[in-house]
Amino acid sequence: MSGVDRRGQIIQVAIQLFSKRGFGGTTTKQIAEAAGVSEAIIFRHFARKRDLYNAILDHKFQEAGRDALLEELQRLADRREDQLIFRSVVKWILEAQRNDPAFHRLILYSGLEGHEFSKILHSRGLPFRTFLRDYIIKRQSEGAFREFDPELLILCVFAMPAHFNMLTRLFGFDVVAVSDEEATETFSQIMLAGIQKKKSKS
């Protein structure tokens, strides 16, 4: 197995173990055993645990197409396509968590354990949040959006699809019978309806 393939295998094994046992319950020795390698091989690819955490995020962001999404959002922002921006973000969150529930569990574990991974994830997600915040502020200055704290809207943008995924996919609760497409459309409409300024009647 090539070095690149071995590195990818270790990342996948680490994601699976972290998602099942949490970070506190997973050691590099366990990762090595599950991957069929020695701990020395783990440390050859990832000198520090932080290197492994960053590699996991690099892998997941690339797999989920985060950079491509940011480029698409910028094109939409240039055209002031408000609803398409929110719809694209919601769709991306739903698809990313649907396609990889193990990574979703890993994120929850990191938060519950107060683990370093959670802080790294937050810092790595800042360009995404910065784009949304700057766009919201710009649209407020242009009179298209009502005045409010942009960070609160960003929380809503992430929270609605994330909670939908958590209930329907992680917990398996039959709370609502809608497709991802219906959820995406509804969530984006709710967001936009709550923030757009009503046009005055002439």
CSV table of C-alpha atoms in Angstrom, one decimal:
chain,number,residue,atom,x,y,z
A,1,MET,CA,0.0,0.0,0.0
A,2,SER,CA,1.4,3.4,-1.0
A,3,GLY,CA,2.0,6.0,1.7
A,4,VAL,CA,-0.9,8.1,0.4
A,5,ASP,CA,-3.3,5.2,0.6
A,6,ARG,CA,-2.0,4.2,4.1
A,7,ARG,CA,-2.5,7.8,5.3
A,8,GLY,CA,-6.1,7.7,3.9
A,9,GLN,CA,-6.8,4.4,5.6
A,10,ILE,CA,-5.6,5.7,9.0
A,11,ILE,CA,-7.8,8.7,8.6
A,12,GLN,CA,-10.9,6.6,7.8
A,13,VAL,CA,-10.2,4.2,10.7
A,14,ALA,CA,-9.7,7.1,13.1
A,15,ILE,CA,-13.0,8.6,12.1
A,16,GLN,CA,-14.8,5.3,12.6
A,17,LEU,CA,-13.3,4.7,16.1
A,18,PHE,CA,-13.7,8.3,17.3
A,19,SER,CA,-17.4,8.2,16.1
A,20,LYS,CA,-18.0,5.0,18.1
A,21,ARG,CA,-15.9,5.4,21.2
A,22,GLY,CA,-15.3,9.2,21.4
A,23,PHE,CA,-12.0,10.8,21.7
A,24,GLY,CA,-11.4,9.9,25.3
A,25,GLY,CA,-12.1,6.2,24.6
A,26,THR,CA,-9.8,6.0,21.5
A,27,THR,CA,-6.0,5.6,21.7
A,28,THR,CA,-3.5,5.7,18.9
A,29,LYS,CA,-2.7,2.1,19.8
A,30,GLN,CA,-6.4,1.1,19.0
A,31,ILE,CA,-6.3,3.1,15.8
A,32,ALA,CA,-3.1,1.3,14.8
A,33,GLU,CA,-4.5,-2.2,15.6
A,34,ALA,CA,-7.7,-1.5,13.6
A,35,ALA,CA,-5.7,-0.2,10.7
A,36,GLY,CA,-3.3,-3.2,10.9
A,37,VAL,CA,-0.2,-1.1,11.4
A,38,SER,CA,2.1,-0.2,14.2
A,39,GLU,CA,1.9,2.9,16.3
A,40,ALA,CA,5.2,3.9,14.7
A,41,ILE,CA,3.4,4.1,11.3
A,42,ILE,CA,0.7,6.3,12.8
A,43,PHE,CA,3.3,8.7,14.2
A,44,ARG,CA,5.2,8.6,10.9
A,45,HIS,CA,2.2,10.0,9.1
A,46,PHE,CA,0.9,12.2,12.1
A,47,ALA,CA,3.6,13.3,14.4
A,48,ARG,CA,1.1,14.8,16.8
A,49,LYS,CA,-2.6,14.0,17.5
A,50,ARG,CA,-3.4,17.6,16.3
A,51,ASP,CA,-1.9,16.6,12.9
A,52,LEU,CA,-4.4,13.7,12.7
A,53,TYR,CA,-7.3,16.0,13.6
A,54,ASN,CA,-6.4,18.5,10.9
A,55,ALA,CA,-6.0,15.7,8.4
A,56,ILE,CA,-9.5,14.4,9.2
A,57,LEU,CA,-10.9,17.9,8.6
A,58,ASP,CA,-8.9,18.3,5.4
A,59,HIS,CA,-10.3,15.0,4.2
A,60,LYS,CA,-13.9,15.7,5.1
A,61,PHE,CA,-13.9,19.3,3.7
A,62,GLN,CA,-12.4,18.1,0.4
A,63,GLU,CA,-14.9,15.2,0.3
A,64,ALA,CA,-17.8,17.5,1.0
A,65,GLY,CA,-16.7,20.1,-1.5
A,66,ARG,CA,-16.4,23.0,0.9
A,67,ASP,CA,-14.1,25.1,-1.2
A,68,ALA,CA,-16.3,24.6,-4.3
A,69,LEU,CA,-19.3,25.7,-2.3
A,70,LEU,CA,-17.5,28.9,-1.1
A,71,GLU,CA,-16.7,29.7,-4.7
A,72,GLU,CA,-20.3,29.1,-5.7
A,73,LEU,CA,-21.6,31.2,-2.8
A,74,GLN,CA,-19.3,34.1,-3.9
A,75,ARG,CA,-20.8,34.0,-7.4
A,76,LEU,CA,-24.3,34.0,-5.9
A,77,ALA,CA,-23.4,36.9,-3.6
A,78,ASP,CA,-22.1,39.0,-6.5
A,79,ARG,CA,-25.6,38.6,-8.0
A,80,ARG,CA,-27.4,39.2,-4.7
A,81,GLU,CA,-29.1,35.8,-4.9
A,82,ASP,CA,-30.2,35.7,-1.3
A,83,GLN,CA,-32.4,32.7,-1.3
A,84,LEU,CA,-30.0,30.6,-3.4
A,85,ILE,CA,-27.2,31.4,-0.9
A,86,PHE,CA,-29.2,30.1,2.0
A,87,ARG,CA,-30.6,27.2,0.0
A,88,SER,CA,-27.1,26.1,-1.1
A,89,VAL,CA,-25.7,26.2,2.5
A,90,VAL,CA,-28.6,24.2,3.9
A,91,LYS,CA,-28.4,21.7,1.1
A,92,TRP,CA,-24.7,21.3,1.7
A,93,ILE,CA,-25.1,20.7,5.4
A,94,LEU,CA,-27.9,18.1,4.9
A,95,GLU,CA,-25.9,16.2,2.2
A,96,ALA,CA,-22.7,16.3,4.1
A,97,GLN,CA,-24.2,14.8,7.3
A,98,ARG,CA,-26.4,12.4,5.4
A,99,ASN,CA,-23.5,11.0,3.5
A,100,ASP,CA,-21.3,10.6,6.5
A,101,PRO,CA,-23.2,10.0,9.8
A,102,ALA,CA,-20.0,8.7,11.4
A,103,PHE,CA,-18.4,12.2,11.1
A,104,HIS,CA,-21.5,13.8,12.5
A,105,ARG,CA,-21.3,11.5,15.5
A,106,LEU,CA,-17.6,12.4,15.8
A,107,ILE,CA,-18.4,16.1,15.9
A,108,LEU,CA,-21.0,15.6,18.6
A,109,TYR,CA,-18.5,13.5,20.7
A,110,SER,CA,-15.8,16.3,20.4
A,111,GLY,CA,-18.3,18.9,21.7
A,112,LEU,CA,-19.6,16.7,24.5
A,113,GLU,CA,-16.1,15.9,25.7
A,114,GLY,CA,-14.8,19.4,25.3
A,115,HIS,CA,-12.1,18.0,23.1
A,116,GLU,CA,-9.5,19.9,21.2
A,117,PHE,CA,-11.0,18.7,17.9
A,118,SER,CA,-14.1,20.8,18.5
A,119,LYS,CA,-12.0,24.0,18.8
A,120,ILE,CA,-10.0,23.1,15.6
A,121,LEU,CA,-13.3,22.5,13.7
A,122,HIS,CA,-14.6,25.9,14.8
A,123,SER,CA,-11.4,27.7,13.7
A,124,ARG,CA,-11.3,25.8,10.4
A,125,GLY,CA,-14.9,26.8,9.7
A,126,LEU,CA,-14.3,30.5,10.2
A,127,PRO,CA,-13.9,31.3,6.4
A,128,PHE,CA,-17.4,29.9,5.9
A,129,ARG,CA,-18.8,31.9,8.8
A,130,THR,CA,-16.9,35.0,7.8
A,131,PHE,CA,-18.4,34.9,4.3
A,132,LEU,CA,-21.9,34.6,5.6
A,133,ARG,CA,-21.4,37.4,8.2
A,134,ASP,CA,-19.9,39.8,5.6
A,135,TYR,CA,-22.7,39.0,3.2
A,136,ILE,CA,-25.4,39.6,5.8
A,137,ILE,CA,-23.8,42.9,6.8
A,138,LYS,CA,-23.6,44.0,3.2
A,139,ARG,CA,-27.2,43.2,2.6
A,140,GLN,CA,-28.2,45.1,5.7
A,141,SER,CA,-26.3,48.1,4.6
A,142,GLU,CA,-28.1,47.9,1.2
A,143,GLY,CA,-31.4,47.9,3.0
A,144,ALA,CA,-32.4,44.4,1.9
A,145,PHE,CA,-32.1,42.7,5.3
A,146,ARG,CA,-33.5,43.9,8.7
A,147,GLU,CA,-31.1,45.0,11.4
A,148,PHE,CA,-30.1,42.2,13.7
A,149,ASP,CA,-26.9,40.4,15.0
A,150,PRO,CA,-25.6,38.5,11.9
A,151,GLU,CA,-24.1,35.8,14.2
A,152,LEU,CA,-27.6,34.9,15.3
A,153,LEU,CA,-28.7,34.3,11.7
A,154,ILE,CA,-25.6,32.2,11.1
A,155,LEU,CA,-26.6,30.0,14.1
A,156,CYS,CA,-30.0,29.5,12.5
A,157,VAL,CA,-28.5,28.6,9.1
A,158,PHE,CA,-26.5,25.8,10.7
A,159,ALA,CA,-28.9,24.8,13.4
A,160,MET,CA,-32.0,24.0,11.4
A,161,PRO,CA,-30.5,21.4,9.0
A,162,ALA,CA,-28.2,20.1,11.7
A,163,HIS,CA,-31.1,19.4,14.1
A,164,PHE,CA,-33.2,17.9,11.3
A,165,ASN,CA,-30.3,15.5,10.5
A,166,MET,CA,-29.7,14.7,14.2
A,167,LEU,CA,-33.3,13.7,14.9
A,168,THR,CA,-34.1,11.9,11.6
A,169,ARG,CA,-30.7,10.2,10.9
A,170,LEU,CA,-28.7,9.8,14.2
A,171,PHE,CA,-31.7,9.2,16.5
A,172,GLY,CA,-34.0,7.7,13.8
A,173,PHE,CA,-37.0,9.6,15.1
A,174,ASP,CA,-40.0,9.7,12.7
A,175,VAL,CA,-40.8,13.3,13.4
A,176,VAL,CA,-41.5,14.5,9.9
A,177,ALA,CA,-41.9,12.8,6.6
A,178,VAL,CA,-40.2,15.2,4.2
A,179,SER,CA,-37.3,14.8,1.7
A,180,ASP,CA,-34.1,16.7,1.9
A,181,GLU,CA,-35.2,18.8,-1.0
A,182,GLU,CA,-38.4,19.8,0.8
A,183,ALA,CA,-36.5,20.5,4.0
A,184,THR,CA,-33.9,22.6,2.1
A,185,GLU,CA,-36.6,24.7,0.4
A,186,THR,CA,-38.6,25.2,3.6
A,187,PHE,CA,-35.6,26.1,5.8
A,188,SER,CA,-34.3,28.6,3.3
A,189,GLN,CA,-37.7,30.2,2.9
A,190,ILE,CA,-38.1,30.5,6.6
A,191,MET,CA,-34.7,32.2,7.0
A,192,LEU,CA,-35.3,34.6,4.2
A,193,ALA,CA,-38.9,35.5,5.3
A,194,GLY,CA,-37.5,36.4,8.7
A,195,ILE,CA,-34.8,38.7,7.6
A,196,GLN,CA,-35.9,40.5,4.5
A,197,LYS,CA,-37.2,43.9,4.8
A,198,LYS,CA,-40.8,44.2,3.6
A,199,LYS,CA,-41.1,46.4,0.6
A,200,SER,CA,-43.2,49.5,1.3
A,201,LYS,CA,-46.5,49.7,-0.7
A,202,SER,CA,-46.5,52.6,-3.2
